[in-house]
CSV table of C-alpha atoms and ligand atoms in Angstrom, one decimal:
chain,number,residue,atom,x,y,z
V,1,MET,CA,0.0,0.0,0.1
V,2,VAL,CA,1.3,3.5,-0.9
V,3,ARG,CA,1.3,5.8,2.0
V,4,ILE,CA,0.8,9.4,1.0
V,5,MET,CA,2.5,12.1,2.9
V,6,PHE,CA,0.7,15.3,3.7
V,7,SER,CA,0.9,18.2,6.2
V,8,LEU,CA,-1.7,19.6,8.5
V,9,ASP,CA,-1.9,22.6,6.5
V,10,THR,CA,-3.2,20.5,3.5
V,11,ILE,CA,-6.0,19.3,5.8
V,12,THR,CA,-6.6,22.7,7.2
V,13,SER,CA,-6.9,24.3,3.8
V,14,LEU,CA,-9.0,21.7,2.3
V,15,ALA,CA,-11.4,22.0,5.3
V,16,LYS,CA,-11.6,25.8,4.7
V,17,ARG,CA,-11.8,25.7,0.9
V,18,ARG,CA,-14.7,23.2,0.8
V,19,GLY,CA,-16.6,24.5,3.9
V,20,PHE,CA,-15.8,22.0,6.6
V,21,VAL,CA,-14.4,24.2,9.3
V,22,PHE,CA,-13.7,28.1,9.5
V,23,GLN,CA,-11.8,30.1,12.0
V,24,SER,CA,-14.2,31.5,14.6
V,25,SER,CA,-15.1,35.1,14.2
V,26,GLU,CA,-12.7,35.2,11.2
V,27,ILE,CA,-13.7,38.7,10.0
V,28,TYR,CA,-12.5,40.0,13.3
V,29,GLY,CA,-9.1,38.2,13.0
V,30,GLY,CA,-10.3,34.9,14.7
V,31,LEU,CA,-10.6,33.7,18.3
V,32,ASN,CA,-7.8,31.5,19.4
V,33,GLY,CA,-8.8,27.9,20.1
V,34,CYS,CA,-12.2,28.2,18.6
V,35,TRP,CA,-13.4,26.9,15.3
V,36,ASP,CA,-16.7,27.2,13.3
V,37,TYR,CA,-18.1,24.1,11.4
V,38,GLY,CA,-19.4,24.9,7.9
V,39,PRO,CA,-22.1,23.4,5.6
V,40,LEU,CA,-20.0,20.1,5.2
V,41,GLY,CA,-18.4,20.1,8.7
V,42,VAL,CA,-21.8,20.1,10.4
V,43,GLU,CA,-22.8,17.1,8.4
V,44,LEU,CA,-19.6,15.2,9.2
V,45,LEU,CA,-19.8,16.2,12.9
V,46,ALA,CA,-23.5,15.1,13.0
V,47,ASN,CA,-22.7,11.7,11.2
V,48,ILE,CA,-19.8,11.0,13.8
V,49,LYS,CA,-22.2,11.7,16.8
V,50,ASN,CA,-25.0,9.7,15.3
V,51,ALA,CA,-22.9,6.9,14.8
V,52,TRP,CA,-21.5,7.0,18.2
V,53,TRP,CA,-25.0,7.6,19.7
V,54,LYS,CA,-26.3,4.5,17.8
V,55,GLU,CA,-23.2,2.5,18.8
V,56,MET,CA,-23.6,3.1,22.6
V,57,THR,CA,-27.3,3.6,23.3
V,58,PHE,CA,-28.9,1.1,21.1
V,59,ARG,CA,-28.1,-1.4,23.8
V,60,ASP,CA,-30.2,-2.6,26.7
V,61,ASN,CA,-28.0,-1.2,29.3
V,62,ILE,CA,-27.2,2.2,28.2
V,63,GLU,CA,-29.4,5.3,28.6
V,64,GLY,CA,-28.9,8.7,27.2
V,65,LEU,CA,-28.7,12.2,28.9
V,66,ASP,CA,-28.2,15.8,28.0
V,67,ALA,CA,-27.1,17.7,31.1
V,68,ALA,CA,-26.8,21.5,31.5
V,69,ILE,CA,-23.4,23.1,30.7
V,70,LEU,CA,-23.6,25.3,33.7
V,71,MET,CA,-23.6,23.2,36.9
V,72,HIS,CA,-23.7,23.9,40.6
V,73,PRO,CA,-20.2,25.1,41.5
V,74,ARG,CA,-19.8,22.5,44.3
V,75,THR,CA,-19.8,19.8,41.5
V,76,TRP,CA,-16.3,20.9,40.7
V,77,ASP,CA,-15.2,21.0,44.4
V,78,ALA,CA,-16.4,17.4,44.5
V,79,SER,CA,-14.7,16.3,41.3
V,80,GLY,CA,-11.4,17.8,42.2
V,81,HIS,CA,-11.5,20.2,39.3
V,82,THR,CA,-11.5,23.5,41.4
V,83,SER,CA,-8.3,22.3,43.1
V,84,GLN,CA,-6.5,20.0,40.7
V,85,PHE,CA,-7.7,20.7,37.0
V,86,SER,CA,-4.7,22.7,36.2
V,87,ASP,CA,-1.6,22.5,33.8
V,88,PRO,CA,1.9,23.4,34.7
V,89,MET,CA,2.6,26.7,32.7
V,90,ILE,CA,6.0,28.2,32.1
V,91,ASP,CA,7.1,31.5,30.2
V,92,ASN,CA,10.3,32.3,28.3
V,93,LYS,CA,11.6,35.6,29.3
V,94,THR,CA,13.2,36.4,26.1
V,95,SER,CA,10.6,35.4,23.6
V,96,LYS,CA,7.7,35.8,25.9
V,97,SER,CA,6.4,32.4,24.7
V,98,ARG,CA,4.2,30.5,27.0
V,99,TYR,CA,4.1,26.8,27.3
V,100,ARG,CA,2.6,23.8,29.1
V,101,ALA,CA,5.8,22.6,30.7
V,102,ASP,CA,5.0,19.0,30.4
V,103,ASN,CA,4.3,19.4,26.6
V,104,LEU,CA,7.5,21.3,26.3
V,105,ILE,CA,9.4,18.4,27.9
V,106,GLU,CA,7.5,15.7,25.8
V,107,ASP,CA,8.5,17.7,22.6
V,108,PHE,CA,12.2,17.7,23.6
V,109,ILE,CA,12.0,14.0,24.3
V,110,GLU,CA,10.5,13.6,20.9
V,111,LYS,CA,13.5,15.6,19.4
V,112,MET,CA,16.1,13.5,21.3
V,113,ARG,CA,14.5,10.3,20.0
V,114,LYS,CA,14.7,11.6,16.5
V,115,LYS,CA,18.4,12.3,17.1
V,116,ASN,CA,18.8,8.7,18.2
V,117,LYS,CA,19.6,9.9,21.7
V,118,THR,CA,17.4,7.2,23.1
V,119,GLU,CA,19.1,6.9,26.5
V,120,LEU,CA,18.8,10.6,27.3
V,121,ALA,CA,15.3,10.5,26.0
V,122,ASN,CA,14.2,7.5,28.3
V,123,GLU,CA,15.8,9.1,31.3
V,124,ILE,CA,14.0,12.5,30.8
V,125,GLU,CA,10.7,10.5,30.2
V,126,THR,CA,11.2,8.5,33.5
V,127,ALA,CA,11.6,11.8,35.3
V,128,LEU,CA,8.4,13.3,33.6
V,129,ASN,CA,6.4,10.2,34.5
V,130,GLN,CA,7.3,10.9,38.2
V,131,ALA,CA,6.8,14.7,38.0
V,132,LYS,CA,3.8,15.9,40.0
V,133,GLU,CA,4.4,19.5,41.3
V,134,PRO,CA,5.4,22.5,39.3
V,135,ASN,CA,9.0,22.4,40.9
V,136,ASP,CA,9.3,18.9,39.5
V,137,PHE,CA,8.7,20.1,35.9
V,138,TYR,CA,10.9,23.1,36.4
V,139,ASP,CA,13.7,21.0,37.6
V,140,ILE,CA,13.7,18.8,34.6
V,141,ILE,CA,13.6,21.8,32.2
V,142,ILE,CA,16.7,23.2,34.0
V,143,LYS,CA,18.5,20.0,34.5
V,144,TYR,CA,18.4,19.1,30.9
V,145,GLN,CA,18.8,22.7,29.7
V,146,ILE,CA,15.5,22.4,27.5
V,147,PRO,CA,15.6,25.4,25.2
V,148,ASP,CA,12.7,27.5,24.1
V,149,PRO,CA,11.8,26.4,20.5
V,150,VAL,CA,11.3,30.0,19.6
V,151,SER,CA,14.3,31.9,21.1
V,152,GLY,CA,16.6,28.9,21.7
V,153,THR,CA,17.3,30.2,25.3
V,154,THR,CA,16.8,28.6,28.7
V,155,ASP,CA,15.7,31.8,30.2
V,156,TRP,CA,12.7,30.4,32.0
V,157,THR,CA,10.3,31.7,34.6
V,158,PRO,CA,9.3,29.3,37.5
V,159,VAL,CA,6.5,26.9,36.6
V,160,ARG,CA,3.1,27.5,38.1
V,161,ASN,CA,-0.3,25.7,38.1
V,162,PHE,CA,-2.9,27.4,35.8
V,163,ASN,CA,-6.6,26.2,36.3
V,164,LEU,CA,-8.2,25.5,32.9
V,165,MET,CA,-11.8,26.1,33.9
V,166,PHE,CA,-13.6,29.1,32.4
V,167,LYS,CA,-15.3,31.2,35.0
V,168,THR,CA,-18.4,33.2,34.7
V,169,PHE,CA,-21.2,34.6,36.9
V,170,ILE,CA,-24.7,33.3,37.3
V,171,GLY,CA,-27.3,36.1,37.7
V,172,PRO,CA,-26.8,39.8,37.7
V,173,VAL,CA,-24.6,40.1,40.6
V,174,GLU,CA,-20.9,39.6,39.7
V,175,ASP,CA,-19.4,38.4,43.3
V,176,ASP,CA,-17.8,35.4,44.4
V,177,SER,CA,-21.1,33.7,45.5
V,178,ALA,CA,-22.2,33.8,41.8
V,179,ILE,CA,-19.2,32.1,40.2
V,180,VAL,CA,-19.9,29.2,38.0
V,181,TYR,CA,-17.8,27.3,35.5
V,182,LEU,CA,-18.3,26.3,31.9
V,183,ARG,CA,-18.0,22.6,32.2
V,184,PRO,CA,-14.6,21.2,31.4
V,185,GLU,CA,-16.0,17.7,30.9
V,186,THR,CA,-19.4,16.2,30.3
V,187,ALA,CA,-18.7,13.5,32.8
V,188,GLN,CA,-19.8,15.2,35.9
V,189,GLY,CA,-23.3,15.9,34.5
V,190,ILE,CA,-23.6,12.0,34.2
V,191,PHE,CA,-22.4,11.4,37.9
V,192,VAL,CA,-24.8,13.9,39.4
V,193,ASN,CA,-27.7,12.4,37.6
V,194,PHE,CA,-26.7,8.6,38.4
V,195,LYS,CA,-29.5,8.3,40.9
V,196,ASN,CA,-32.2,10.1,38.6
V,197,VAL,CA,-31.4,7.8,35.6
V,198,LEU,CA,-31.2,4.7,37.9
V,199,ASP,CA,-34.5,5.5,39.3
V,200,THR,CA,-36.5,6.5,36.2
V,201,ALA,CA,-35.0,4.1,33.6
V,202,ARG,CA,-35.3,1.0,35.9
V,203,GLN,CA,-31.8,-0.1,35.1
V,204,LYS,CA,-29.8,-2.6,37.0
V,205,ILE,CA,-26.0,-2.7,37.5
V,206,PRO,CA,-24.0,-3.0,35.2
V,207,PHE,CA,-25.4,-0.2,33.2
V,208,GLY,CA,-24.3,3.1,31.5
V,209,ILE,CA,-25.3,6.6,30.8
V,210,ALA,CA,-24.1,8.3,27.6
V,211,GLN,CA,-23.9,12.0,26.7
V,212,ILE,CA,-22.7,14.1,23.9
V,213,GLY,CA,-22.1,17.9,24.5
V,214,LYS,CA,-19.8,20.9,24.6
V,215,ALA,CA,-17.0,21.3,27.1
V,216,PHE,CA,-14.6,24.1,27.6
V,217,ARG,CA,-10.9,24.3,28.7
V,218,ASN,CA,-8.9,27.3,28.7
V,219,GLU,CA,-5.9,25.6,27.4
V,220,ILE,CA,-2.5,27.1,27.6
V,221,ASN,CA,-1.5,26.5,24.1
V,222,THR,CA,-3.9,25.7,21.4
V,223,LYS,CA,-2.4,24.3,18.5
V,224,ASN,CA,-2.8,21.6,15.7
V,225,PHE,CA,-6.1,22.7,14.2
V,226,LEU,CA,-8.9,21.1,16.0
V,227,PHE,CA,-6.7,18.9,18.2
V,228,ARG,CA,-6.5,21.3,21.2
V,229,THR,CA,-9.2,23.8,21.3
V,230,ARG,CA,-10.8,25.8,24.0
V,231,GLU,CA,-14.3,24.9,23.1
V,232,PHE,CA,-14.9,21.5,22.0
V,233,GLU,CA,-17.4,18.6,22.0
V,234,GLN,CA,-17.2,15.4,23.8
V,235,MET,CA,-19.0,12.0,23.6
V,236,GLU,CA,-18.8,10.3,26.9
V,237,MET,CA,-20.2,7.2,28.5
V,238,GLN,CA,-20.0,6.2,32.2
V,239,PHE,CA,-20.6,2.6,32.9
V,240,PHE,CA,-21.6,1.7,36.5
V,241,VAL,CA,-20.4,-1.8,37.6
V,242,LYS,CA,-20.1,-3.8,40.8
V,243,PRO,CA,-16.7,-3.1,42.6
V,244,GLY,CA,-14.5,-5.8,41.7
V,245,SER,CA,-15.7,-6.3,38.2
V,246,GLU,CA,-14.2,-3.3,36.9
V,247,LYS,CA,-11.3,-4.9,35.1
V,248,GLU,CA,-13.6,-7.2,33.2
V,249,TRP,CA,-15.7,-4.2,32.0
V,250,PHE,CA,-12.5,-2.1,31.3
V,251,ASP,CA,-11.3,-4.7,28.9
V,252,TYR,CA,-14.8,-5.1,27.3
V,253,TRP,CA,-15.1,-1.4,26.7
V,254,LYS,CA,-11.5,-1.1,25.3
V,255,GLU,CA,-12.4,-3.8,22.7
V,256,GLN,CA,-15.8,-2.1,21.9
V,257,ARG,CA,-14.3,1.4,21.5
V,258,TRP,CA,-11.4,0.2,19.3
V,259,ASN,CA,-13.6,-1.8,17.0
V,260,TRP,CA,-16.0,1.3,16.6
V,261,TYR,CA,-13.2,3.3,15.1
V,262,ASN,CA,-12.1,0.4,12.9
V,263,ARG,CA,-15.6,-0.3,11.7
V,264,LEU,CA,-15.8,3.4,10.7
V,265,GLY,CA,-12.8,3.0,8.4
V,266,MET,CA,-9.9,4.1,10.7
V,267,LYS,CA,-6.9,2.3,9.3
V,268,GLN,CA,-5.4,-0.1,11.7
V,269,GLU,CA,-1.8,1.1,11.4
V,270,LYS,CA,-3.0,4.6,12.3
V,271,LEU,CA,-4.3,3.8,15.6
V,272,ARG,CA,-2.5,2.6,18.7
V,273,TRP,CA,-2.9,2.1,22.3
V,274,LYS,CA,-1.2,4.2,25.0
V,275,VAL,CA,-1.3,2.7,28.5
V,276,HIS,CA,-1.0,5.4,31.2
V,277,GLU,CA,2.1,5.0,33.2
V,278,LYS,CA,1.1,7.9,35.5
V,279,LEU,CA,-2.6,7.2,36.7
V,280,ALA,CA,-4.8,10.1,37.5
V,281,HIS,CA,-5.6,10.2,41.3
V,282,TYR,CA,-9.1,8.6,40.8
V,283,ALA,CA,-8.2,5.9,38.2
V,284,ASN,CA,-7.0,2.3,38.7
V,285,TYR,CA,-6.6,1.4,35.0
V,286,ALA,CA,-6.3,3.9,32.0
V,287,VAL,CA,-5.5,3.7,28.4
V,288,ASP,CA,-5.9,6.1,25.4
V,289,ILE,CA,-6.6,5.3,21.8
V,290,GLU,CA,-4.2,7.4,19.7
V,291,PHE,CA,-4.4,8.3,16.1
V,292,GLU,CA,-1.5,9.2,13.9
V,293,PHE,CA,-2.1,12.8,12.8
V,294,PRO,CA,0.3,14.4,10.4
V,295,PHE,CA,2.2,16.0,13.4
V,296,GLY,CA,2.5,12.7,15.2
V,297,PHE,CA,0.3,10.3,17.5
V,298,GLY,CA,-2.2,11.9,19.8
V,299,GLU,CA,-5.1,10.8,22.0
V,300,ILE,CA,-8.6,10.7,20.5
V,301,GLU,CA,-10.3,8.8,23.3
V,302,GLY,CA,-9.6,7.7,26.8
V,303,ILE,CA,-10.8,4.6,28.4
V,304,HIS,CA,-10.6,4.9,32.3
V,305,SER,CA,-11.5,2.9,35.3
V,306,ARG,CA,-12.4,5.6,37.6
V,307,THR,CA,-13.3,3.5,40.8
V,308,ASP,CA,-15.9,5.0,42.9
V,309,PHE,CA,-14.1,8.4,43.1
V,310,ASP,CA,-16.7,10.6,41.6
V,311,LEU,CA,-19.8,9.1,43.1
V,312,ARG,CA,-18.2,8.8,46.5
V,313,ASN,CA,-17.2,12.4,46.4
V,314,HIS,CA,-20.6,13.6,45.3
V,315,GLN,CA,-22.1,11.7,48.1
V,316,GLU,CA,-19.9,13.4,50.5
V,317,PHE,CA,-20.2,17.0,49.1
V,318,SER,CA,-24.1,16.8,48.5
V,319,GLY,CA,-25.1,14.7,51.4
V,320,LYS,CA,-27.1,12.6,49.1
V,321,LYS,CA,-26.7,8.8,49.0
V,322,MET,CA,-25.1,7.5,45.8
V,323,GLU,CA,-25.4,3.8,46.7
V,324,TYR,CA,-26.8,1.1,44.7
V,325,VAL,CA,-29.1,-1.4,46.3
V,326,ASP,CA,-29.1,-4.9,45.0
V,327,SER,CA,-32.2,-6.4,46.3
V,328,VAL,CA,-31.6,-9.8,44.8
V,329,ASN,CA,-28.2,-10.2,46.7
V,330,ASN,CA,-29.0,-8.1,49.5
V,331,GLU,CA,-26.1,-5.8,48.9
V,332,ARG,CA,-25.4,-2.1,49.0
V,333,TYR,CA,-22.4,-0.4,47.3
V,334,ILE,CA,-21.3,2.7,45.5
V,335,PRO,CA,-20.7,1.3,42.0
V,336,TYR,CA,-17.3,1.6,40.2
V,337,VAL,CA,-17.2,3.5,36.9
V,338,ILE,CA,-15.6,2.7,33.5
V,339,GLU,CA,-15.6,5.7,31.4
V,340,THR,CA,-15.1,6.0,27.7
V,341,SER,CA,-14.4,9.6,26.8
V,342,GLY,CA,-13.9,10.6,23.2
V,343,GLY,CA,-13.6,14.1,21.6
V,344,VAL,CA,-16.1,14.7,18.8
V,345,SER,CA,-13.7,17.4,17.3
V,346,ARG,CA,-10.6,15.5,17.7
V,347,SER,CA,-12.1,12.4,16.0
V,348,PHE,CA,-13.6,14.8,13.3
V,349,MET,CA,-10.1,15.7,12.6
V,350,ALA,CA,-8.8,12.2,12.8
V,351,PHE,CA,-11.5,10.9,10.5
V,352,LEU,CA,-10.7,13.8,8.0
V,353,CYS,CA,-6.9,12.9,8.0
V,354,ASN,CA,-7.7,9.2,7.9
V,355,ALA,CA,-9.9,9.7,4.8
V,356,TYR,CA,-7.3,12.0,2.9
V,357,ASP,CA,-5.8,10.6,-0.1
V,358,GLU,CA,-4.3,11.8,-3.5
V,359,GLU,CA,-3.7,9.7,-6.5
V,360,GLU,CA,-2.9,10.0,-10.2
V,361,VAL,CA,-5.7,9.2,-12.6
V,362,ALA,CA,-6.6,9.6,-16.2
V,363,SER,CA,-8.1,12.8,-17.1
V,364,ASP,CA,-10.7,13.7,-19.9
V,365,ASN,CA,-7.9,14.7,-22.2
V,366,GLY,CA,-6.1,11.4,-21.8
V,367,LYS,CA,-3.4,12.8,-19.7
V,368,SER,CA,-3.0,12.0,-16.0
V,369,GLU,CA,-4.0,14.3,-13.2
V,370,LYS,CA,-4.0,14.4,-9.5
V,371,ARG,CA,-7.2,13.4,-7.8
V,372,THR,CA,-7.8,14.4,-4.1
V,373,VAL,CA,-10.3,12.1,-2.5
V,374,LEU,CA,-11.7,11.8,0.9
V,375,ARG,CA,-12.3,8.1,1.6
V,376,PHE,CA,-15.0,8.5,4.3
V,377,ALA,CA,-16.9,5.4,5.4
V,378,ASN,CA,-20.3,5.8,3.8
V,379,VAL,CA,-22.1,6.6,7.1
V,380,LEU,CA,-19.7,9.5,7.8
V,381,ALA,CA,-19.7,11.1,4.3
V,382,PRO,CA,-21.4,14.6,4.5
V,383,ILE,CA,-23.1,14.2,1.1
V,384,LYS,CA,-24.2,10.7,0.3
V,385,ALA,CA,-24.7,11.2,-3.5
V,386,ALA,CA,-24.5,13.7,-6.2
V,387,ILE,CA,-26.8,13.8,-9.1
V,388,LEU,CA,-25.1,15.0,-12.4
V,389,PRO,CA,-27.2,15.3,-15.4
V,390,LEU,CA,-25.0,14.8,-18.6
V,391,VAL,CA,-27.1,16.5,-21.1
V,392,ASN,CA,-29.2,19.7,-20.8
V,393,LYS,CA,-32.0,18.8,-23.2
V,394,ASP,CA,-34.6,16.0,-24.1
V,395,GLY,CA,-36.2,16.0,-20.7
V,396,MET,CA,-32.9,14.7,-18.9
V,397,PRO,CA,-32.7,17.6,-16.5
V,398,GLU,CA,-36.4,17.0,-15.5
V,399,ILE,CA,-35.5,13.3,-14.8
V,400,ALA,CA,-32.4,14.2,-12.9
V,401,GLU,CA,-34.3,16.7,-10.9
V,402,THR,CA,-37.1,14.2,-10.0
V,403,ILE,CA,-34.4,11.7,-8.9
V,404,TYR,CA,-32.7,14.3,-6.9
V,405,ARG,CA,-36.0,15.4,-5.1
V,406,ASP,CA,-36.8,11.7,-4.3
V,407,LEU,CA,-33.3,11.0,-2.8
V,408,GLN,CA,-33.4,14.1,-0.9
V,409,LYS,CA,-36.3,12.9,1.3
V,410,SER,CA,-33.9,10.2,2.7
V,411,PHE,CA,-30.5,11.6,2.7
V,412,LYS,CA,-28.3,14.5,2.1
V,413,VAL,CA,-27.7,14.9,-1.8
V,414,GLN,CA,-26.4,17.4,-4.2
V,415,TYR,CA,-27.2,18.5,-7.6
V,416,ASP,CA,-24.6,19.8,-9.8
V,417,THR,CA,-24.9,20.8,-13.5
V,418,SER,CA,-21.8,23.0,-13.9
V,419,GLY,CA,-18.7,22.2,-15.8
V,420,ALA,CA,-17.4,18.9,-17.4
V,421,ILE,CA,-18.3,15.7,-15.9
V,422,GLY,CA,-14.8,15.2,-14.9
V,423,ARG,CA,-14.5,18.3,-13.0
V,424,ARG,CA,-17.8,17.5,-11.2
V,425,TYR,CA,-16.5,14.1,-10.1
V,426,ARG,CA,-13.4,15.7,-8.8
V,427,ARG,CA,-15.5,18.2,-6.7
V,428,GLN,CA,-17.3,15.3,-5.3
V,429,ASP,CA,-14.2,13.2,-4.7
V,430,GLU,CA,-12.7,16.1,-2.7
V,431,ILE,CA,-15.5,16.2,-0.2
V,432,GLY,CA,-15.8,12.3,0.0
V,433,THR,CA,-19.3,11.8,-1.7
V,434,PRO,CA,-19.4,8.1,-2.1
V,435,PHE,CA,-21.8,7.9,-5.2
V,436,CYS,CA,-22.4,10.0,-8.2
V,437,ILE,CA,-25.3,9.4,-10.3
V,438,THR,CA,-25.4,10.5,-14.1
V,439,ILE,CA,-28.4,10.6,-16.3
V,440,ASP,CA,-27.8,10.3,-20.1
V,441,GLY,CA,-29.3,9.2,-23.3
V,442,GLN,CA,-29.8,5.6,-22.3
V,443,THR,CA,-31.7,6.8,-19.3
V,444,LEU,CA,-34.4,8.0,-21.8
V,445,GLU,CA,-34.5,4.6,-23.4
V,446,ASP,CA,-34.3,2.0,-20.5
V,447,ASN,CA,-34.7,4.2,-17.3
V,448,THR,CA,-31.3,3.1,-16.2
V,449,VAL,CA,-28.8,5.7,-14.5
V,450,THR,CA,-25.1,5.3,-14.0
V,451,VAL,CA,-23.9,5.0,-10.3
V,452,ARG,CA,-20.1,5.8,-10.1
V,453,GLU,CA,-18.5,4.6,-6.9
V,454,ARG,CA,-16.0,7.2,-5.4
V,455,ASP,CA,-12.9,4.8,-4.4
V,456,SER,CA,-12.9,2.4,-7.4
V,457,MET,CA,-14.5,4.9,-9.8
V,458,GLN,CA,-16.3,2.0,-11.3
V,459,GLN,CA,-19.6,2.7,-12.9
V,460,ILE,CA,-22.6,0.5,-13.1
V,461,ARG,CA,-26.0,1.0,-14.5
V,462,ILE,CA,-29.1,0.3,-12.6
V,463,ASN,CA,-32.8,0.9,-12.9
V,464,ALA,CA,-33.7,4.4,-11.6
V,465,ASP,CA,-36.6,2.9,-9.6
V,466,ASN,CA,-34.3,0.7,-7.7
V,467,LEU,CA,-31.7,3.6,-7.0
V,468,LYS,CA,-33.0,4.6,-3.6
V,469,ASN,CA,-33.0,1.3,-2.1
V,470,TYR,CA,-29.7,0.5,-3.7
V,471,LEU,CA,-28.2,3.5,-2.0
V,472,LEU,CA,-29.9,3.2,1.3
V,473,GLU,CA,-28.6,-0.3,1.9
V,474,LYS,CA,-24.9,1.2,1.5
V,475,PHE,CA,-25.4,3.7,4.3
V,476,ILE,CA,-26.4,1.3,7.0
R,501,ATP,P1,-5.0,15.9,26.8
R,501,ATP,O1,-4.1,15.2,27.6
R,501,ATP,O2,-4.7,16.0,25.3
R,501,ATP,O3,-5.2,17.3,27.2
R,501,ATP,P2,-6.9,14.7,28.3
R,501,ATP,O4,-6.4,13.5,28.6
R,501,ATP,O5,-7.1,15.9,29.3
R,501,ATP,O6,-6.4,15.3,27.0
R,501,ATP,P3,-9.6,14.0,28.6
R,501,ATP,O7,-9.9,14.8,29.9
R,501,ATP,O8,-9.5,12.5,28.9
R,501,ATP,O9,-8.5,14.6,27.8
R,501,ATP,O10,-10.8,14.3,27.6
R,501,ATP,C1,-11.2,13.2,26.8
R,501,ATP,C2,-11.2,13.4,25.4
R,501,ATP,O11,-11.8,14.8,25.1
R,501,ATP,C3,-9.9,13.5,24.7
R,501,ATP,O12,-9.5,12.1,24.3
R,501,ATP,C4,-10.0,14.3,23.5
R,501,ATP,O13,-10.5,13.6,22.5
R,501,ATP,C5,-11.0,15.2,24.1
R,501,ATP,N1,-10.4,16.6,24.3
R,501,ATP,C6,-9.9,16.9,25.7
R,501,ATP,N2,-9.3,18.2,25.7
R,501,ATP,C7,-9.6,18.8,24.3
R,501,ATP,C8,-9.3,20.0,23.8
R,501,ATP,N3,-8.6,20.9,24.3
R,501,ATP,N4,-9.7,20.1,22.5
R,501,ATP,C9,-10.3,19.1,21.8
R,501,ATP,N5,-10.6,18.0,22.3
R,501,ATP,C10,-10.2,17.7,23.6
């Protein structure tokens, strides 16, 4: 298999040119870390969310939820976010650049590996895995003389912790008692509703609650397009289990989530596991699924065994019981939790990079030309089919229009009459439309149309009456 190399700029400019993603508030110069999804972007985003929702909630033991973004501020005391949800921040005095200290060290380790200084890289990595306090990160940066990538100097300020939660005020009075936060994760909305869902949905343990929604983090550095943004969407599921059975469920959900990405066309060699060496204070097992972006591997989803940390703390802080009563076995316990926590926007970018391909194909004039194609899985493709009438006479546009209107009742289609057919195919290839339908002279004779498949570019003729069913079967 030929692996084509492309940069993140290629993806960013295609995304902008074809209306997938725009810079937020672009006419005012943009807002750092925020992006807007255009006409094709919203379709892809919705298709990813639908595929996830179907996968997670079309089961006997998972219920859905849509909790508010603003939550009672005590939520974040209980979850540990007020005191712990911070990143170590460092500034370079010469360039005035600001970094997340752990990322600065990680990038340096990567650089050392590329220079084959494996021993040094391993040594720094071990130190990084043990670092907890701001001073630990600072000591590493100073000990290994890690330079600022911009100025090249080691002229660093001390490292200090920076809380990533966005603060705002609820109600008209802007004082400390009115402070609320934009949620930094959707998970806590699920935990505080554990009892509500349990009681109303008549579930028994083990069962889960799934939610898709916006989350906000005032990240120190935003970079790599949609990878690290300040406003993003998450798709999270918390699965409540009996203490002691968490390893079994952790393994189960690891497999389920890996298979989901695979079924949606993620190339096997572009995915890998990252086992957490350093566990968060609440976790007893944790892994990430990482995708190989043009800038390297990065997390797209975390699968964590969170023990009873969240429910226990909410019980303590709220004074409300979070216990599960197992009346069959006459037991009471606070359930343990396995979480699958994926980023919608990050997987959007991963699916976009995974789909991107370029190849040489024969053009209309017999020469070869470059074809850019997004090889999305059919369910993810923003536009499912394009109707392209070949001739503008003899009733053919009318037939094409009828087909278009009919297909439009079932899925997203485009109608395109402008330019040579080769150009129209290229336009659709570039946005990942899996099927192009042409109407020609033969259609008038036998009511057949051609269906061209995006990846193979093979064409078949099928009866126009069977077209919709033929296509619908491909989108399941
Ligand atoms: P990172 O280490 O990259 O900051 P994290 O480990 O803090 O990520 P989680 O808290 O586990 O991430 O969040 C779950 C998922 O939410 C991530 O796998 C990612 O897909 C997504 N996510 C987290 N932070 C961001 C962000 N700033 N921008 C876009 N997506 C994000």
